[in-house]
């Protein structure tokens, strides 16, 4: 009897690795923005470089690290939430809170009046063409009734298909409890991360008063307690929210869930209506997730104007990290930066964070819609997810500083996407002080070990402690010019650009051949050109936990 034939056996882990490589990675050519920068084009900040060489500072603790570790809700706050849920919560509060959170994340902007009229004309034209093909021409005696019926059909279709996606959120006691379970941990983590920008970059700043418009659950108050100086010196927290029930829940949280107790934070005032901008001013003004609640652009600008008029030092605006939230934040930023000043002594606006420039966001120039968002890692409440140690929330924000004189300061570029790690080199997508996006490559061979270590330990939202020099700016501008001429197909201008290229290794110039000829690069599918998959939110497999308890400074 012939011996049975055996097929070649391959271990399961090899099969898995082959399938994983085929699905999760692909070989692509670098985008036209990719360029390898030299040491003299992207030098480190001398103060940081010297401290790292002397051993006084480690790369993972450099001042450019802005993103916090996993934020944990204070035990006192979590106990208060648990007590309120037991007292006033319903059986379906967990499932209802998840639905509410999903609806808040997927909200769209309200349609403007001009857009409504244009949409009406399009709908009316479609209905007229459809009726004409089906019934023919309308007789003159029935024309008046038909036009009235036509307008009614236009209004119905407009409301059903185009206006029903946006509604202003109104919270009562029941929906306020759902909002507390759904958003307490997220709002706390995001606002803690945003305030940490001020604490890290302007550690000597201590406000005397804080105004929170759209205060909701009072997350800003809880986040501010993490800085001992702010906790000690802020004498007034002026919180405004149109919902009386939400204000009551926020007050109960500060009372540990007991009506008979006093709030453990002094100087907190909950109001329903805004104070007058002409007679009130506050050191820091914070408004989170309120721009989406305005019914049109005019209402948003009116609200932002009033907030800016009451700001003495910093204005903080936060929204959900979607393209809608990004548009709202950038609209508010451009409105404030373009406010004319009547006198030379008036304070002017400048962008403090996250943008390293005062120009329009360069991400709007991209062909695909990619919002400029950041990520806050946090541990959800025990009521929502008992066995989950870490999850992430995407957000977008802007911090505007009001100063009398515009002081020129060194602005570090910021990472706007996850870095891609390859063999001894790292791909970084940064937003530059020139107001442009750049895709650079940092290598072990061409750059110092201190710079390479800083880049390796930086994540999405962190700043790179480097100085964007004139050489790097000119080279980047030349690259952008070549890309434009290449897309237009202007051979004459391309020839002139090549003829004007000086010979030799001049760091201020870049040849077209250097731009187009580059080796293939292996990148993750979920992190190409700023796209980030949900599985890639935990960069570098960082599983270190971070406990954000009152009384500890987070820098």
Short mmCIF file of C-alpha atoms in Angstrom, two decimals, residues 126 157 195 243 465 534 539:
data_model
loop_
_atom_site.label_atom_id
_atom_site.label_comp_id
_atom_site.label_asym_id
_atom_site.label_seq_id
_atom_site.Cartn_x
_atom_site.Cartn_y
_atom_site.Cartn_z
CA UNK A 126 -37.81 68.74 -9.25
CA UNK A 157 -39.88 67.63 1.84
CA UNK A 195 -6.51 73.51 30.19
CA UNK A 243 -31.26 74.48 31.53
CA UNK A 465 10.65 71.32 20.14
CA UNK A 534 -10.04 53.50 15.56
CA UNK A 539 -0.03 55.04 19.57
#
